[in-house]
Tab-separated table of C-alpha atoms in Angstrom:
chain	number	residue	atom	x	y	z
C	1441	MET	CA	2.507	-25.702	12.623
C	1442	SER	CA	0.072	-22.962	11.323
C	1443	ASP	CA	0.388	-19.622	11.013
C	1444	VAL	CA	-2.710	-17.787	13.253
C	1445	ARG	CA	-2.920	-13.826	12.905
C	1446	ASN	CA	-5.492	-11.840	15.138
C	1447	VAL	CA	-6.758	-7.984	14.400
C	1448	LEU	CA	-9.556	-6.200	16.395
C	1449	VAL	CA	-12.114	-4.662	14.067
C	1450	PRO	CA	-11.736	-0.654	13.540
C	1451	ASP	CA	-14.902	1.382	13.648
C	1452	GLY	CA	-14.486	2.132	10.325
C	1453	LEU	CA	-15.053	-1.492	9.137
C	1454	GLU	CA	-18.430	-1.489	11.399
C	1455	GLY	CA	-21.448	-3.954	9.659
C	1456	GLU	CA	-19.050	-5.127	7.124
C	1457	ARG	CA	-19.379	-8.746	5.496
C	1458	VAL	CA	-16.381	-10.556	6.956
C	1459	ASP	CA	-14.598	-11.443	3.575
C	1460	ALA	CA	-14.577	-7.993	2.882
C	1461	ALA	CA	-12.930	-7.034	6.832
C	1462	VAL	CA	-10.535	-9.635	6.461
C	1463	SER	CA	-9.525	-8.712	2.988
C	1464	ARG	CA	-8.692	-4.884	4.099
C	1465	LEU	CA	-7.511	-6.175	7.475
C	1466	PHE	CA	-4.765	-9.051	6.108
C	1467	GLY	CA	-4.045	-7.708	2.676
C	1468	LEU	CA	-5.709	-11.166	1.359
C	1469	SER	CA	-7.968	-10.946	-1.515
C	1470	ARG	CA	-11.445	-11.434	-0.887
C	1471	THR	CA	-11.235	-14.944	-3.024
C	1472	ARG	CA	-8.083	-15.982	-0.508
C	1473	VAL	CA	-10.363	-15.257	2.462
C	1474	ALA	CA	-13.822	-17.238	1.527
C	1475	ASP	CA	-11.436	-20.426	0.707
C	1476	LEU	CA	-10.029	-19.890	4.393
C	1477	ALA	CA	-13.507	-19.015	5.807
C	1478	ALA	CA	-14.604	-22.265	4.254
C	1479	GLU	CA	-12.018	-24.674	5.477
C	1480	GLY	CA	-13.185	-22.951	8.932
C	1481	LYS	CA	-9.724	-21.079	9.262
C	1482	VAL	CA	-11.468	-17.614	9.937
C	1483	LEU	CA	-12.784	-17.133	13.603
C	1484	LEU	CA	-15.001	-13.966	14.893
C	1485	GLU	CA	-14.928	-13.827	18.537
C	1486	GLY	CA	-14.075	-17.693	18.606
C	1487	THR	CA	-16.451	-18.496	16.630
C	1488	THR	CA	-16.425	-19.917	12.566
C	1489	VAL	CA	-18.198	-17.803	10.519
C	1490	PRO	CA	-18.976	-17.919	6.440
C	1491	LYS	CA	-17.742	-15.120	4.375
C	1492	SER	CA	-21.386	-13.187	4.322
C	1493	ALA	CA	-21.329	-12.532	7.945
C	1494	ARG	CA	-21.066	-9.245	9.313
C	1495	VAL	CA	-18.841	-7.691	11.929
C	1496	SER	CA	-18.934	-5.429	14.636
C	1497	ALA	CA	-16.341	-3.054	15.808
C	1498	GLY	CA	-14.183	-4.022	18.869
C	1499	ASP	CA	-14.583	-7.926	17.418
C	1500	ARG	CA	-11.699	-9.940	17.320
C	1501	ILE	CA	-10.538	-11.791	14.118
C	1502	GLU	CA	-8.402	-14.574	14.230
C	1503	VAL	CA	-7.110	-16.278	10.856
C	1504	THR	CA	-5.407	-19.346	10.320
C	1505	LEU	CA	-2.882	-19.596	7.222
C	1506	PRO	CA	-0.761	-22.218	6.209
C	1507	ALA	CA	2.996	-22.142	8.189
C	1508	VAL	CA	5.573	-21.064	5.651
C	1509	ASP	CA	6.718	-24.603	5.101
C	1510	GLU	CA	3.799	-25.626	4.677
C	1511	SER	CA	2.941	-23.935	1.739
C	1512	PRO	CA	4.167	-24.152	-1.953
C	1513	THR	CA	7.473	-22.506	-2.861
C	1514	LEU	CA	6.492	-18.966	-3.838
C	1515	ALA	CA	7.626	-18.505	-7.711
C	1516	VAL	CA	7.003	-15.742	-10.370
C	1517	VAL	CA	3.617	-17.203	-12.212
C	1518	ALA	CA	3.371	-15.080	-15.825
C	1519	GLU	CA	-0.546	-13.838	-15.364
C	1520	PRO	CA	-1.509	-10.302	-17.168
C	1521	VAL	CA	-2.839	-7.843	-14.655
C	1522	PRO	CA	-5.152	-5.842	-16.205
C	1523	GLY	CA	-4.497	-1.347	-16.054
C	1524	MET	CA	-1.113	-1.873	-15.531
C	1525	ARG	CA	1.145	0.482	-17.299
C	1526	ILE	CA	4.665	0.772	-18.399
C	1527	VAL	CA	6.205	4.061	-18.383
C	1528	HIS	CA	9.749	3.106	-18.845
C	1529	ASP	CA	11.577	0.803	-20.211
C	1530	ASP	CA	15.430	-0.017	-20.721
C	1531	ASP	CA	17.931	-2.616	-20.067
C	1532	ASP	CA	18.249	-1.691	-16.627
C	1533	ILE	CA	15.043	-0.766	-15.372
C	1534	VAL	CA	11.104	-0.983	-15.919
C	1535	VAL	CA	9.014	1.985	-14.189
C	1536	VAL	CA	5.212	0.446	-14.158
C	1537	ASP	CA	2.069	2.452	-12.781
C	1538	LYS	CA	0.689	0.172	-10.584
C	1539	PRO	CA	-3.114	-0.626	-10.187
C	1540	ILE	CA	-4.723	-1.109	-6.756
C	1541	GLY	CA	-5.373	-4.678	-5.800
C	1542	VAL	CA	-1.919	-6.315	-6.939
C	1543	ALA	CA	0.853	-7.254	-5.012
C	1544	ALA	CA	4.658	-6.120	-5.823
C	1545	HIS	CA	5.718	-9.882	-6.010
C	1546	PRO	CA	4.549	-13.183	-4.615
C	1547	SER	CA	4.420	-13.364	-0.932
C	1548	VAL	CA	2.685	-15.567	1.508
C	1549	GLY	CA	-1.095	-15.639	1.737
C	1550	TRP	CA	-1.873	-13.555	-1.188
C	1551	SER	CA	-3.207	-15.351	-4.199
C	1552	GLY	CA	-3.802	-12.319	-6.158
C	1553	PRO	CA	-2.057	-10.696	-8.998
C	1554	ASP	CA	1.737	-8.728	-8.468
C	1555	VAL	CA	3.574	-6.724	-10.382
C	1556	LEU	CA	6.526	-9.318	-11.607
C	1557	GLY	CA	4.002	-12.333	-12.970
C	1558	GLY	CA	2.475	-8.938	-14.744
C	1559	LEU	CA	5.896	-7.985	-16.044
C	1560	ALA	CA	6.533	-12.100	-16.875
C	1561	ALA	CA	3.484	-12.256	-18.605
C	1562	ALA	CA	4.359	-9.445	-20.830
C	1563	GLY	CA	7.915	-10.704	-21.948
C	1564	TYR	CA	10.164	-8.435	-19.411
C	1565	ARG	CA	13.370	-10.408	-18.139
C	1566	ILE	CA	14.144	-9.725	-14.401
C	1567	SER	CA	17.811	-10.887	-14.013
C	1568	THR	CA	18.900	-10.539	-10.097
C	1569	SER	CA	20.126	-12.199	-7.184
C	1570	GLY	CA	18.024	-12.662	-4.089
C	1571	ALA	CA	14.570	-14.824	-3.908
C	1572	SER	CA	12.878	-15.765	-7.216
C	1573	GLU	CA	9.883	-14.472	-6.113
C	1574	ARG	CA	11.006	-10.978	-5.224
C	1575	GLN	CA	13.772	-10.267	-7.887
C	1576	GLY	CA	14.279	-7.159	-8.912
C	1577	ILE	CA	12.180	-5.385	-6.407
C	1578	VAL	CA	14.047	-2.623	-4.364
C	1579	SER	CA	10.783	-0.742	-2.886
C	1580	ARG	CA	7.135	-1.816	-2.855
C	1581	LEU	CA	3.859	-0.473	-2.746
C	1582	ASP	CA	0.714	-1.915	-0.586
C	1583	VAL	CA	-1.510	-4.129	-2.894
C	1584	GLY	CA	-4.181	-1.025	-2.343
C	1585	THR	CA	-1.570	2.087	-2.871
C	1586	SER	CA	-1.156	2.819	-6.608
C	1587	GLY	CA	1.292	4.292	-8.353
C	1588	LEU	CA	4.631	4.139	-9.325
C	1589	MET	CA	7.147	1.242	-9.069
C	1590	VAL	CA	10.385	0.597	-10.737
C	1591	VAL	CA	11.864	-2.596	-11.314
C	1592	CYS	CA	15.870	-3.824	-11.636
C	1593	LYS	CA	16.138	-5.476	-14.812
C	1594	SER	CA	20.245	-6.341	-14.451
C	1595	GLU	CA	22.153	-6.955	-11.054
C	1596	TYR	CA	24.035	-3.637	-11.295
C	1597	ALA	CA	20.571	-1.545	-11.492
C	1598	TYR	CA	19.539	-3.751	-8.922
C	1599	SER	CA	22.464	-3.157	-6.201
C	1600	VAL	CA	23.031	0.880	-7.350
C	1601	LEU	CA	19.202	1.598	-6.562
C	1602	LYS	CA	19.015	-0.740	-3.748
C	1603	ARG	CA	21.560	1.442	-2.303
C	1604	ALA	CA	20.191	4.366	-3.444
C	1605	PHE	CA	16.738	3.887	-1.673
C	1606	LYS	CA	18.917	2.815	1.600
C	1607	GLN	CA	20.787	5.789	1.586
C	1608	ARG	CA	17.273	7.814	0.703
C	1609	THR	CA	18.515	9.541	-2.298
C	1610	VAL	CA	15.438	8.343	-3.939
C	1611	ASP	CA	12.531	11.105	-4.528
C	1612	LYS	CA	8.859	9.581	-3.561
C	1613	THR	CA	6.171	12.012	-4.136
C	1614	TYR	CA	2.539	10.551	-3.034
C	1615	HIS	CA	-0.600	12.564	-3.113
C	1616	ALA	CA	-3.026	11.568	-0.427
C	1617	LEU	CA	-6.813	12.688	0.420
C	1618	VAL	CA	-6.808	13.263	3.957
C	1619	GLN	CA	-9.811	13.754	6.686
C	1620	GLY	CA	-10.245	17.568	7.559
C	1621	LEU	CA	-7.801	20.111	7.556
C	1622	PRO	CA	-4.028	20.005	8.599
C	1623	ASP	CA	-2.368	22.445	11.177
C	1624	PRO	CA	-0.187	23.835	9.834
C	1625	HIS	CA	-0.325	23.523	6.486
C	1626	VAL	CA	2.648	22.430	5.390
C	1627	GLY	CA	4.825	20.257	7.949
C	1628	THR	CA	7.032	17.234	9.018
C	1629	VAL	CA	6.051	14.510	11.070
C	1630	ASP	CA	9.261	12.535	12.143
C	1631	ALA	CA	7.789	9.685	14.606
C	1632	PRO	CA	9.032	5.995	14.590
C	1633	ILE	CA	6.895	3.374	13.788
C	1634	GLY	CA	6.582	-0.275	14.209
C	1635	ARG	CA	3.884	-3.122	14.160
C	1636	HIS	CA	0.886	-2.554	16.302
C	1637	PRO	CA	0.664	-4.668	19.578
C	1638	GLY	CA	-3.198	-5.007	19.019
C	1639	GLY	CA	-2.710	-6.694	15.607
C	1640	ASP	CA	-1.137	-8.325	12.558
C	1641	TYR	CA	-0.832	-6.142	9.315
C	1642	LYS	CA	-1.049	-3.015	11.456
C	1643	PHE	CA	1.425	-0.367	12.440
C	1644	ALA	CA	1.506	2.340	14.624
C	1645	VAL	CA	3.400	5.676	16.210
C	1646	MET	CA	5.576	3.947	19.023
C	1647	ASP	CA	9.198	4.805	20.990
C	1648	SER	CA	10.356	0.845	19.719
C	1649	GLY	CA	9.434	1.588	16.267
C	1650	LYS	CA	11.855	2.463	13.221
C	1651	HIS	CA	12.818	5.606	12.504
C	1652	ALA	CA	10.156	7.463	10.152
C	1653	VAL	CA	10.020	10.880	8.593
C	1654	THR	CA	7.056	12.296	6.127
C	1655	HIS	CA	6.951	16.005	4.476
C	1656	TYR	CA	3.590	17.348	3.968
C	1657	GLU	CA	1.941	20.048	1.979
C	1658	LEU	CA	-1.218	21.340	1.157
C	1659	LEU	CA	-2.868	21.369	-2.301
C	1660	GLU	CA	-5.890	22.383	-1.965
C	1661	ALA	CA	-8.693	22.369	0.917
C	1662	PHE	CA	-12.304	20.907	0.543
C	1663	ARG	CA	-14.972	20.975	2.700
C	1664	HIS	CA	-14.840	17.576	4.839
C	1665	ALA	CA	-10.983	16.570	3.423
C	1666	SER	CA	-7.283	18.334	2.212
C	1667	LEU	CA	-5.429	17.011	-0.738
C	1668	LEU	CA	-1.655	16.749	0.899
C	1669	GLU	CA	1.315	16.258	-1.495
C	1670	ILE	CA	4.145	14.070	0.649
C	1671	LYS	CA	7.591	13.424	0.112
C	1672	LEU	CA	9.274	10.344	1.871
C	1673	GLU	CA	12.426	9.961	3.407
C	1674	THR	CA	11.973	6.836	4.708
C	1675	GLY	CA	9.970	3.978	3.753
C	1676	ARG	CA	8.299	2.167	6.040
C	1677	THR	CA	5.227	-0.156	5.877
C	1678	HIS	CA	2.063	1.860	5.991
C	1679	GLN	CA	4.383	5.455	6.818
C	1680	ILE	CA	2.153	7.616	5.011
C	1681	ARG	CA	-0.961	6.147	6.502
C	1682	VAL	CA	0.053	6.091	9.958
C	1683	HIS	CA	2.150	9.176	10.212
C	1684	MET	CA	-1.328	10.779	9.080
C	1685	ALA	CA	-3.610	9.048	11.340
C	1686	ALA	CA	-1.066	10.241	14.135
C	1687	LEU	CA	-2.139	13.673	13.372
C	1688	ARG	CA	-5.756	12.803	13.352
C	1689	HIS	CA	-5.887	13.415	9.675
C	1690	PRO	CA	-6.251	9.466	7.878
C	1691	CYS	CA	-6.440	8.771	4.682
C	1692	VAL	CA	-10.089	9.074	3.493
C	1693	GLY	CA	-11.177	5.743	2.322
C	1694	ASP	CA	-8.743	4.112	5.309
C	1695	PRO	CA	-10.854	2.582	8.007
C	1696	THR	CA	-8.041	0.719	9.247
C	1697	TYR	CA	-6.275	3.705	10.540
C	1698	GLY	CA	-9.546	5.454	11.803
C	1699	ALA	CA	-11.412	6.864	8.833
C	1700	ASP	CA	-14.666	7.326	8.247
C	1701	PRO	CA	-16.533	5.084	6.259
C	1702	THR	CA	-19.828	7.292	5.264
C	1703	LEU	CA	-17.313	9.717	4.093
C	1704	ALA	CA	-15.736	6.768	1.753
C	1705	ARG	CA	-19.175	5.653	0.515
C	1706	LYS	CA	-20.260	9.035	-0.557
C	1707	LEU	CA	-16.835	9.501	-2.532
C	1708	GLY	CA	-17.622	5.818	-3.690
C	1709	LEU	CA	-14.357	4.571	-2.455
C	1710	GLU	CA	-13.236	1.121	-1.509
C	1711	ARG	CA	-9.473	1.764	-0.720
C	1712	GLN	CA	-7.396	4.955	0.725
C	1713	TRP	CA	-6.665	7.719	-1.099
C	1714	LEU	CA	-3.156	7.351	-1.604
C	1715	HIS	CA	-1.398	7.638	-4.898
C	1716	ALA	CA	2.387	7.324	-5.794
C	1717	MET	CA	2.851	10.323	-8.024
C	1718	GLY	CA	6.292	10.861	-8.374
C	1719	LEU	CA	9.508	8.798	-8.737
C	1720	GLY	CA	12.944	10.371	-9.055
C	1721	PHE	CA	16.445	8.820	-8.917
C	1722	ILE	CA	20.052	8.771	-10.836
C	1723	HIS	CA	19.653	6.029	-13.282
C	1724	PRO	CA	21.966	3.484	-12.764
C	1725	GLY	CA	22.795	3.156	-15.951
C	1726	THR	CA	23.295	6.465	-17.745
C	1727	GLY	CA	24.282	8.626	-14.240
C	1728	ASP	CA	21.878	10.769	-15.315
C	1729	TYR	CA	18.841	11.887	-13.098
C	1730	VAL	CA	15.582	10.579	-14.259
C	1731	HIS	CA	11.731	11.556	-12.844
C	1732	PHE	CA	8.684	9.547	-13.832
C	1733	GLU	CA	4.805	11.217	-12.720
C	1734	SER	CA	1.594	9.099	-13.153
C	1735	THR	CA	-1.949	10.555	-12.832
C	1736	TYR	CA	-4.681	9.873	-10.433
C	1737	PRO	CA	-6.556	6.624	-11.700
C	1738	GLN	CA	-10.358	6.914	-12.288
C	1739	ASP	CA	-11.504	5.730	-8.853
C	1740	LEU	CA	-9.433	8.670	-6.921
C	1741	GLN	CA	-10.437	11.545	-9.515
C	1742	THR	CA	-13.573	10.271	-9.401
C	1743	ALA	CA	-13.592	10.341	-5.574
C	1744	LEU	CA	-12.135	13.567	-5.796
C	1745	ASP	CA	-14.596	15.130	-8.297
C	1746	ARG	CA	-17.692	13.850	-5.766
C	1747	LEU	CA	-15.886	16.064	-2.857
C	1748	ALA	CA	-15.240	19.226	-4.746
C	1749	ASP	CA	-19.122	19.143	-5.439
C	1750	MET	CA	-19.915	18.306	-1.745
C	1751	SER	CA	-17.625	21.809	-0.897
């Protein structure tokens, strides 16, 4: 059986091409979407469409993916990842600064680059248990979110850090540019997150969801948006994006969760303004606390500069 997924087009994707919209909504590469459209596996309001067709808000997009048992076995393929920076490397762990458009590991429906493939191409060996395509992965970042990730190189490090993430003893710091000005300027969002009932690949605050806690603090206020520092207690999928949208302050450049596409265009953004800035934990080998930091990638810095000029 095939895996059929569908979602309604949000207002923020009004007028976008099918390949761009499906890429944003389902986390697929545009090349993969183009192939699916050519095979007649992308439907817009029940009708097959070319990749260049335009979508309207409220349209239902349906995508048919090969079922897991029809797909080739997932495996890490050594492929260089341009822009991926090694922040730290030792016998136990490697910390990377992940660029956008890169997944943490291979997965069904994703044909783009991934962190494990990039590490393999650079000569790194990951030796941990679990599924081969996810070896060493103790936490992930969305394809459209840049910043710091740790990958474990040894079985012992994997066990220790996996437990640390589960017990919430890892310090995870993000910077996010959100629309408007949150009030209060410092606050906590404690709201459960689950899969959105209206479509796959989207999440929402809902009573039946999993416990999720996000702390935020205003760093700088601009005329149209605010730069926040965010610390996560939990690590749910799309947690920051969902919680900020629930406050009616979605991440700039995130139409899936209600962001204004006009502002994103003015700032030159093609993804949500969200970056994993800091990562701190007890090193599994030395027992010492270690902390790593990242700087804004060029697209986010450019958007911030343009926003400052608009204020």
